[in-house]
C-alpha positions as a printed Julia matrix, in Angstrom:
201×3 Matrix{Float64}:
 179.4   189.2   26.38
 175.76  190.26  26.55
 175.4   190.29  22.78
 176.97  186.83  22.48
 174.55  185.55  25.13
 171.6   187.04  23.23
 172.67  185.61  19.87
 173.13  182.16  21.4
 169.91  182.1   23.44
 167.27  184.02  21.49
 165.74  183.66  18.04
 165.14  186.58  15.69
 161.9   188.33  16.6
 161.72  186.65  20.01
 161.03  189.15  22.82
 163.97  189.68  25.15
 163.21  190.97  28.65
 165.86  192.64  30.76
 165.4   190.13  33.58
 166.4   187.33  31.18
 169.87  188.77  30.68
 172.61  187.81  33.16
 174.8   190.64  34.42
 176.35  192.33  37.43
 173.5   194.86  37.76
 170.29  195.93  36.05
 171.8   199.32  35.28
 174.8   197.79  33.5
 172.48  195.53  31.47
 170.21  198.47  30.61
 173.16  200.56  29.41
 174.52  197.7   27.31
 171.1   197.04  25.76
 170.84  200.75  24.89
 174.28  200.64  23.26
 173.37  197.54  21.23
 170.12  199.25  20.18
 171.97  202.41  19.14
 174.32  200.24  17.06
 171.38  198.53  15.35
 172.2   195.09  16.75
 169.0   195.08  18.79
 165.65  196.77  18.44
 163.55  198.11  21.3
 159.9   197.2   20.91
 158.49  198.33  24.23
 159.76  199.59  27.55
 162.28  196.95  28.68
 161.52  194.63  25.74
 163.98  194.06  22.9
 164.48  191.72  19.95
 167.1   190.83  17.36
 166.18  192.73  14.17
 165.5   190.76  11.01
 163.96  191.0    7.56
 160.91  189.05   6.43
 160.91  186.97   3.23
 159.33  190.02   1.56
 162.29  192.13   2.61
 160.31  194.22   5.07
 161.4   194.98   8.6
 160.46  192.17  10.98
 158.45  192.69  14.15
 158.46  191.12  17.57
 156.59  187.81  17.93
 153.4   188.83  19.73
 152.59  185.22  20.67
 155.99  184.83  22.34
 155.6   188.19  24.06
 152.23  187.2   25.54
 153.52  183.76  26.57
 156.59  185.14  28.34
 155.04  188.23  29.88
 151.58  187.04  30.89
 150.97  183.31  30.52
 154.15  181.73  31.87
 153.65  183.14  35.38
 149.98  182.12  35.49
 147.51  183.27  32.89
 145.38  182.39  29.89
 143.87  183.99  26.82
 140.23  184.96  27.11
 137.66  186.64  24.84
 137.41  185.44  21.22
 140.82  183.73  21.51
 139.51  181.43  24.25
 136.26  180.59  22.44
 138.23  179.92  19.25
 140.81  177.77  21.1
 138.19  175.16  21.99
 136.41  175.22  18.64
 133.24  177.16  19.47
 133.95  179.86  16.89
 136.03  180.32  13.75
 136.44  184.04  14.46
 139.95  185.37  15.0
 140.48  188.04  17.63
 141.16  191.66  16.68
 142.33  192.19  20.27
 144.32  189.86  22.49
 142.49  189.57  25.82
 144.48  188.02  28.66
 143.86  187.13  32.3
 147.15  187.07  34.13
 148.74  187.16  37.55
 151.0   189.86  36.06
 148.07  192.31  35.96
 148.29  195.01  38.62
 144.98  196.71  37.78
 141.51  195.38  36.97
 141.97  196.17  33.28
 144.81  197.62  31.25
 144.98  198.36  27.53
 148.25  198.46  25.65
 149.68  198.23  22.13
 152.68  196.16  21.07
 153.9   196.58  17.49
 150.41  197.36  16.21
 148.74  194.61  18.27
 146.09  195.64  20.79
 146.12  193.87  24.15
 143.78  194.03  27.13
 145.17  192.59  30.35
 142.67  191.63  33.07
 143.33  190.84  36.69
 142.03  187.31  37.47
 139.27  186.8   40.05
 141.76  184.7   42.03
 145.48  183.94  41.72
 145.95  181.52  38.83
 147.85  178.36  39.79
 148.59  174.99  38.19
 145.84  173.56  40.38
 143.04  175.91  39.25
 143.98  177.26  35.8
 141.76  174.82  33.86
 138.74  175.55  36.03
 139.21  179.35  35.99
 139.62  179.19  32.21
 136.41  177.1   31.99
 134.48  179.63  34.12
 135.83  182.47  32.0
 134.69  180.62  28.88
 131.24  180.11  30.41
 130.97  183.84  31.14
 131.43  184.82  27.46
 130.51  181.8   25.34
 126.96  183.01  24.64
 128.42  186.14  23.0
 130.82  184.41  20.61
 129.84  180.76  20.06
 128.78  179.84  16.54
 127.4   176.53  17.83
 123.97  175.95  19.36
 121.6   173.2   20.45
 122.88  169.63  20.53
 126.05  170.5   18.65
 126.92  173.07  21.33
 126.21  170.58  24.15
 128.3   167.88  22.48
 131.25  170.2   21.93
 131.05  171.5   25.5
 131.04  168.01  27.02
 133.91  167.02  24.74
 135.92  170.02  25.94
 135.14  169.34  29.64
 136.24  165.71  29.28
 139.37  166.45  27.22
 140.58  169.17  29.56
 139.48  167.14  32.6
 137.6   169.91  34.41
 137.27  169.28  38.15
 133.8   170.53  39.11
 134.68  170.49  42.81
 137.22  173.21  42.0
 134.65  174.97  39.77
 132.29  175.17  42.77
 134.99  176.93  44.8
 135.18  179.82  42.31
 131.82  180.0   40.52
 130.41  182.61  42.94
 133.15  185.03  41.8
 131.74  185.02  38.25
 128.59  186.66  36.8
 125.22  184.85  36.99
 125.29  184.19  33.22
 127.8   181.41  33.96
 125.04  179.33  35.59
 122.77  179.93  32.59
 125.42  178.88  30.08
 126.35  175.79  32.12
 122.67  174.83  32.32
 122.12  175.33  28.59
 125.25  173.29  27.93
 123.76  170.35  29.79
 126.36  170.42  32.57
 124.19  171.48  35.5
 124.29  167.99  37.04
 128.05  168.36  37.39
 127.51  171.2   39.88
 125.02  169.28  42.05
Protein backbone atom coordinates (compact mmCIF):
# COMPACT_ATOMS: atom_id res chain seq x y z
CA UNK A 1 0.00 0.00 0.00
CA UNK A 2 2.67 2.49 1.04
CA UNK A 3 4.89 1.63 -1.91
CA UNK A 4 1.98 1.98 -4.36
CA UNK A 5 1.19 5.39 -2.84
CA UNK A 6 4.82 6.47 -3.23
CA UNK A 7 5.08 5.29 -6.85
CA UNK A 8 1.85 7.10 -7.74
CA UNK A 9 2.60 10.37 -5.92
CA UNK A 10 6.36 10.97 -6.12
CA UNK A 11 8.83 11.34 -8.97
CA UNK A 12 12.23 9.66 -9.03
CA UNK A 13 14.72 11.70 -7.01
CA UNK A 14 11.98 13.72 -5.31
CA UNK A 15 12.46 13.88 -1.52
CA UNK A 16 9.86 11.94 0.44
CA UNK A 17 9.26 12.98 4.06
CA UNK A 18 7.66 10.62 6.55
CA UNK A 19 4.88 13.10 7.31
CA UNK A 20 3.82 12.96 3.64
CA UNK A 21 2.98 9.27 3.86
CA UNK A 22 -0.51 8.26 5.04
CA UNK A 23 -0.68 5.47 7.59
CA UNK A 24 -2.10 4.27 10.89
CA UNK A 25 0.94 5.43 12.88
CA UNK A 26 4.37 6.99 12.40
CA UNK A 27 6.02 3.84 13.72
CA UNK A 28 4.27 1.63 11.17
CA UNK A 29 5.26 4.02 8.36
CA UNK A 30 8.86 4.14 9.62
CA UNK A 31 9.09 0.33 9.71
CA UNK A 32 7.63 0.02 6.22
CA UNK A 33 10.01 2.66 4.84
CA UNK A 34 12.93 0.77 6.40
CA UNK A 35 11.73 -2.47 4.80
CA UNK A 36 11.40 -0.80 1.38
CA UNK A 37 14.90 0.67 1.81
CA UNK A 38 16.35 -2.72 2.76
CA UNK A 39 14.73 -4.18 -0.38
CA UNK A 40 16.26 -1.45 -2.55
CA UNK A 41 12.91 0.01 -3.57
CA UNK A 42 13.68 3.24 -1.72
CA UNK A 43 16.85 5.01 -0.74
CA UNK A 44 17.39 6.92 2.50
CA UNK A 45 19.14 10.22 1.91
CA UNK A 46 18.91 11.81 5.33
CA UNK A 47 17.21 11.16 8.64
CA UNK A 48 13.52 10.76 7.76
CA UNK A 49 14.05 11.64 4.08
CA UNK A 50 13.78 9.07 1.30
CA UNK A 51 13.58 8.94 -2.49
CA UNK A 52 12.88 6.46 -5.28
CA UNK A 53 16.27 5.30 -6.61
CA UNK A 54 17.10 5.88 -10.25
CA UNK A 55 19.96 5.96 -12.74
CA UNK A 56 21.10 9.08 -14.59
CA UNK A 57 21.49 9.14 -18.38
CA UNK A 58 25.18 8.40 -17.76
CA UNK A 59 24.24 5.26 -15.86
CA UNK A 60 25.38 6.58 -12.50
CA UNK A 61 23.37 6.38 -9.32
CA UNK A 62 20.91 9.27 -9.06
CA UNK A 63 20.72 11.60 -6.08
CA UNK A 64 17.93 13.41 -4.31
CA UNK A 65 16.76 16.68 -5.88
CA UNK A 66 18.30 19.31 -3.60
CA UNK A 67 16.02 22.05 -4.97
CA UNK A 68 12.93 19.98 -4.13
CA UNK A 69 14.34 19.15 -0.70
CA UNK A 70 14.89 22.83 0.13
CA UNK A 71 11.46 23.81 -1.22
CA UNK A 72 9.62 21.16 0.78
CA UNK A 73 11.62 21.35 3.98
CA UNK A 74 12.36 25.06 4.32
CA UNK A 75 10.57 27.30 1.82
CA UNK A 76 7.04 25.91 1.71
CA UNK A 77 6.36 26.67 5.38
CA UNK A 78 7.78 30.20 5.12
CA UNK A 79 11.30 30.85 3.93
CA UNK A 80 13.56 32.11 1.17
CA UNK A 81 17.05 31.61 -0.19
CA UNK A 82 19.61 34.17 0.90
CA UNK A 83 23.33 34.74 0.29
CA UNK A 84 24.64 34.45 -3.28
CA UNK A 85 21.45 32.62 -4.34
CA UNK A 86 19.32 35.65 -3.45
CA UNK A 87 21.63 38.17 -5.15
CA UNK A 88 21.75 35.93 -8.24
CA UNK A 89 17.95 35.47 -8.26
CA UNK A 90 17.37 39.16 -8.93
CA UNK A 91 20.21 39.57 -11.42
CA UNK A 92 22.80 41.42 -9.36
CA UNK A 93 25.43 38.72 -9.83
CA UNK A 94 26.17 35.85 -12.21
CA UNK A 95 27.88 33.89 -9.43
CA UNK A 96 26.40 30.54 -8.46
CA UNK A 97 26.38 29.57 -4.79
CA UNK A 98 28.74 26.94 -3.41
CA UNK A 99 26.51 26.80 -0.33
CA UNK A 100 22.73 27.02 -0.12
CA UNK A 101 21.85 29.66 2.48
CA UNK A 102 18.25 29.66 3.66
CA UNK A 103 16.13 31.72 6.06
CA UNK A 104 13.22 29.63 7.24
CA UNK A 105 10.56 29.32 9.89
CA UNK A 106 11.72 25.70 10.17
CA UNK A 107 14.99 26.82 11.79
CA UNK A 108 15.15 26.10 15.51
CA UNK A 109 18.56 27.69 16.11
CA UNK A 110 20.17 30.94 14.92
CA UNK A 111 22.34 29.05 12.43
CA UNK A 112 22.67 25.41 11.48
CA UNK A 113 24.99 23.77 8.97
CA UNK A 114 24.16 20.49 7.29
CA UNK A 115 25.04 18.39 4.25
CA UNK A 116 22.58 16.65 1.94
CA UNK A 117 24.02 14.37 -0.74
CA UNK A 118 27.19 16.44 -1.03
CA UNK A 119 25.36 19.78 -0.93
CA UNK A 120 26.21 22.18 1.89
CA UNK A 121 23.31 24.05 3.49
CA UNK A 122 23.20 26.78 6.12
CA UNK A 123 19.80 27.35 7.71
CA UNK A 124 19.22 30.67 9.47
CA UNK A 125 16.43 31.63 11.83
CA UNK A 126 14.57 34.68 10.42
CA UNK A 127 14.49 37.96 12.36
CA UNK A 128 10.70 37.57 12.48
CA UNK A 129 8.24 34.84 11.51
CA UNK A 130 7.98 34.78 7.71
CA UNK A 131 4.41 35.10 6.43
CA UNK A 132 2.73 35.70 3.07
CA UNK A 133 2.27 39.31 4.15
CA UNK A 134 5.95 40.07 4.88
CA UNK A 135 8.06 37.60 2.88
CA UNK A 136 8.85 40.02 0.03
CA UNK A 137 9.90 42.77 2.42
CA UNK A 138 12.02 40.48 4.64
CA UNK A 139 13.67 39.09 1.52
CA UNK A 140 14.34 42.67 0.32
CA UNK A 141 15.91 43.63 3.67
CA UNK A 142 18.02 40.47 3.60
CA UNK A 143 19.17 41.38 0.10
CA UNK A 144 20.04 44.90 1.26
CA UNK A 145 22.14 43.48 4.10
CA UNK A 146 24.42 41.50 1.74
CA UNK A 147 24.18 43.11 -1.70
CA UNK A 148 27.36 45.19 -1.26
CA UNK A 149 29.33 41.95 -0.79
CA UNK A 150 28.12 40.14 -3.90
CA UNK A 151 26.70 42.58 -6.47
CA UNK A 152 28.60 42.83 -9.74
CA UNK A 153 26.65 46.00 -10.61
CA UNK A 154 27.46 49.54 -9.49
CA UNK A 155 26.54 53.16 -10.12
CA UNK A 156 23.54 53.92 -12.30
CA UNK A 157 23.24 50.33 -13.50
CA UNK A 158 22.92 49.16 -9.88
CA UNK A 159 20.30 51.84 -9.10
CA UNK A 160 18.28 50.97 -12.20
CA UNK A 161 18.32 47.25 -11.45
CA UNK A 162 17.36 47.85 -7.82
CA UNK A 163 14.40 50.05 -8.72
CA UNK A 164 13.32 47.53 -11.34
CA UNK A 165 13.39 44.77 -8.72
CA UNK A 166 11.48 46.85 -6.13
CA UNK A 167 8.77 47.65 -8.69
CA UNK A 168 8.50 44.12 -10.11
CA UNK A 169 8.27 42.49 -6.70
CA UNK A 170 6.04 45.32 -5.43
CA UNK A 171 7.89 46.01 -2.18
CA UNK A 172 5.73 47.73 0.43
CA UNK A 173 8.00 50.22 2.20
CA UNK A 174 5.52 50.64 5.05
CA UNK A 175 6.17 46.97 5.86
CA UNK A 176 9.93 47.51 5.34
CA UNK A 177 9.84 50.25 8.01
CA UNK A 178 8.31 47.78 10.49
CA UNK A 179 11.31 45.44 10.24
CA UNK A 180 14.30 47.54 9.18
CA UNK A 181 15.47 48.12 12.78
CA UNK A 182 16.00 44.34 13.13
CA UNK A 183 18.68 44.42 10.41
CA UNK A 184 22.28 45.73 10.48
CA UNK A 185 23.00 49.42 9.79
CA UNK A 186 24.54 48.55 6.39
CA UNK A 187 20.96 48.12 5.11
CA UNK A 188 20.40 51.89 5.35
CA UNK A 189 23.68 52.53 3.50
CA UNK A 190 22.80 50.14 0.68
CA UNK A 191 19.26 51.54 0.37
CA UNK A 192 20.69 55.07 0.22
CA UNK A 193 23.28 54.14 -2.41
CA UNK A 194 20.55 52.41 -4.39
CA UNK A 195 18.60 55.65 -4.58
CA UNK A 196 15.68 54.34 -2.52
CA UNK A 197 16.05 56.46 0.62
CA UNK A 198 13.00 58.58 -0.27
CA UNK A 199 10.88 55.45 -0.06
CA UNK A 200 11.64 55.23 3.68
CA UNK A 201 10.75 58.86 4.43
